[in-house]
C-alpha angles and dihedrals in degrees: 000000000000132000136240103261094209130025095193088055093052103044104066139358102255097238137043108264126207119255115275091185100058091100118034126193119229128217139170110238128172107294087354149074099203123218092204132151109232101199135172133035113329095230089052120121094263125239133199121210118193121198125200148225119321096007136081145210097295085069078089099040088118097030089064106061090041077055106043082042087061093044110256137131107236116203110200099180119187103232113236105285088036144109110313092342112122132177110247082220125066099189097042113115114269086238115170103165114141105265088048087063092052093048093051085060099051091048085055099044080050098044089048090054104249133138100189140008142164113253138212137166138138130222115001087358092048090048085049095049084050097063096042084062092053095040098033108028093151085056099057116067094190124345123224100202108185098210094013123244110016102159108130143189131220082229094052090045091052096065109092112232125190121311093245083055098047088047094072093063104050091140098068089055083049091051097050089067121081081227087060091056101045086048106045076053097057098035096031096144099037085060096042093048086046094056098057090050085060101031095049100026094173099042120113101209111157130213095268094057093052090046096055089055102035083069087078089061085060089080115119097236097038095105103050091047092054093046091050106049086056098046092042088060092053097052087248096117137034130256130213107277094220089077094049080104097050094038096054085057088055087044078057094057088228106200125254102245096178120091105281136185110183119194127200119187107238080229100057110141097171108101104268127152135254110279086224090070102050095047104092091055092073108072101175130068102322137169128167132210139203107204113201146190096098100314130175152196089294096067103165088051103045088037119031108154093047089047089053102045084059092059099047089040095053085043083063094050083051091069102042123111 
């Protein structure tokens, strides 16, 4: 495990940059018509970048141009429920179980034309980049996990676990009741702005930098796929029974066999467990780091050099004999 060797590097690129999401791209791709910025030369290794709950593309904004100066195409796809990603059905089932999210990527990766990237997300997108290694291992060609192996079961969720424990993740509890979901609707952005507080405690974000991103929340579907992906979890809503298969070789904690760095902020104050214990899940080439100077949950936007670096550094183990 290494440390960040300087915080002040890590924390923030050193200039204003211009915005790479002014002008989005649009595809259909399975379920979904994906809102996404393509940036970067078209023959560039690609590379996908996930974002999480409750955050949105711009957590990249200054991960993209440390990438395209490099030369690489950089994919920043909204997940379904986010941003300017809508479902091409409106009748099909708001459905955000775990496997659903890694087949949305792989129906994007299809629909833009690429065989193989590297991929990298935190949160709900690192846990998504997770399971394409494990499902598509011929498709990565190195992973980037912000807080390491995330991939989950409803029988391993069902299992209580300490009340300290259970305490972190209060929300889920909120989200099971049908009082949680009537009022994440009416405060979304109270409760998105008071995550981060709690999930990044030492992070200075101002009220132009979470607006930018709450717009995101505004999505018509956003609710119900919030509300979904916690209660699936919990056993406490069905899933779609065309990914029982797949979902009984996640219940199995398959390991990751693709080159892999995987980061944790010395600050981050979101449940996430102990690097020691997921890293024996990741059998090829593998490094952690912890990257440090007061750093949170939202890793790629509170640290994206060292974010960066990660990327272009697990591309060269990639290619290591």
């Amino acid at each position: 495990m290494t440390s960040s060797p300087a915080a002040s590097e890590a924390t923030r690129a050193d200039a204003p940059v211009a915005d790479p999401f002014a002008e989005l791209r649009f595809v259909d791709a399975g379920a979904l018509r994906v809102g996404y910025l393509d940036a970067g030369p078209r023959d560039g290794t690609p590379v996908l970048l996930l974002h999480g709950w409750p955050y949105d593309i711009r957590s990249f904004a200054e991960v993209v141009p440390l990438l395209t100066e490099r030369g690489y195409r950089v994919l920043v796809p909204y997940l379904r429920g986010h941003g300017s990603t809508r479902f091409r059905d409106e009748h099909a089932p708001r459905n955000a179980q775990q496997s659903v999210l890694a087949a949305d990527a792989i129906d994007f990766l299809d629909a833009v034309g690429v065989e193989r990237a590297i991929v990298a997300g935190f949160d709900w997108g690192a846990r998504t980049a997770d399971i394409l290694t494990v499902l598509h291992p011929g498709r990565i060609i190195g992973l980037v996990s912000v807080s390491g192996y995330l991939i989950g079961s409803r029988a391993a969720g069902a299992t209580p676990l300490p009340p300290a424990a259970e305490l972190q993740w209060w929300y889920q509890f909120y989200f099971a009741t049908e009082r949680g979901r009537q009022g994440y609707d009416r405060y979304r952005r109270d409760f998105a702005k008071l995550i981060w507080r709690l999930a990044s405690p030492q992070w200075s974000f101002d009220d132009a930098e979470f607006d930018a991103s709450a717009v995101a929340f505004d999505n018509p579907d956003h609710v119900d796929i919030v509300i979904h992906n916690y209660r699936w979890r919990l056993g406490l809503a069905a899933g779609d029974p065309r990914f029982d298969e797949v979902e009984t070789i996640l219940a199995t904690a398959p390991t990751v066999g693709v080159p892999t760095i995987t980061l944790e902020g010395d600050a981050n104050g979101a449940p996430h467990p102990d690097a020691a214990a997921y890293a024996p899940k990741f059998t090829a080439a593998y490094e952690h780091r912890v990257v440090g100077g007061g750093v949170g949950h939202n890793l790629p936007q509170e640290a994206p050099r060292e974010f960066a670096r990660a990327i272009v550094d697990v591309h060269r183990m990639s290619r290591q004999p």
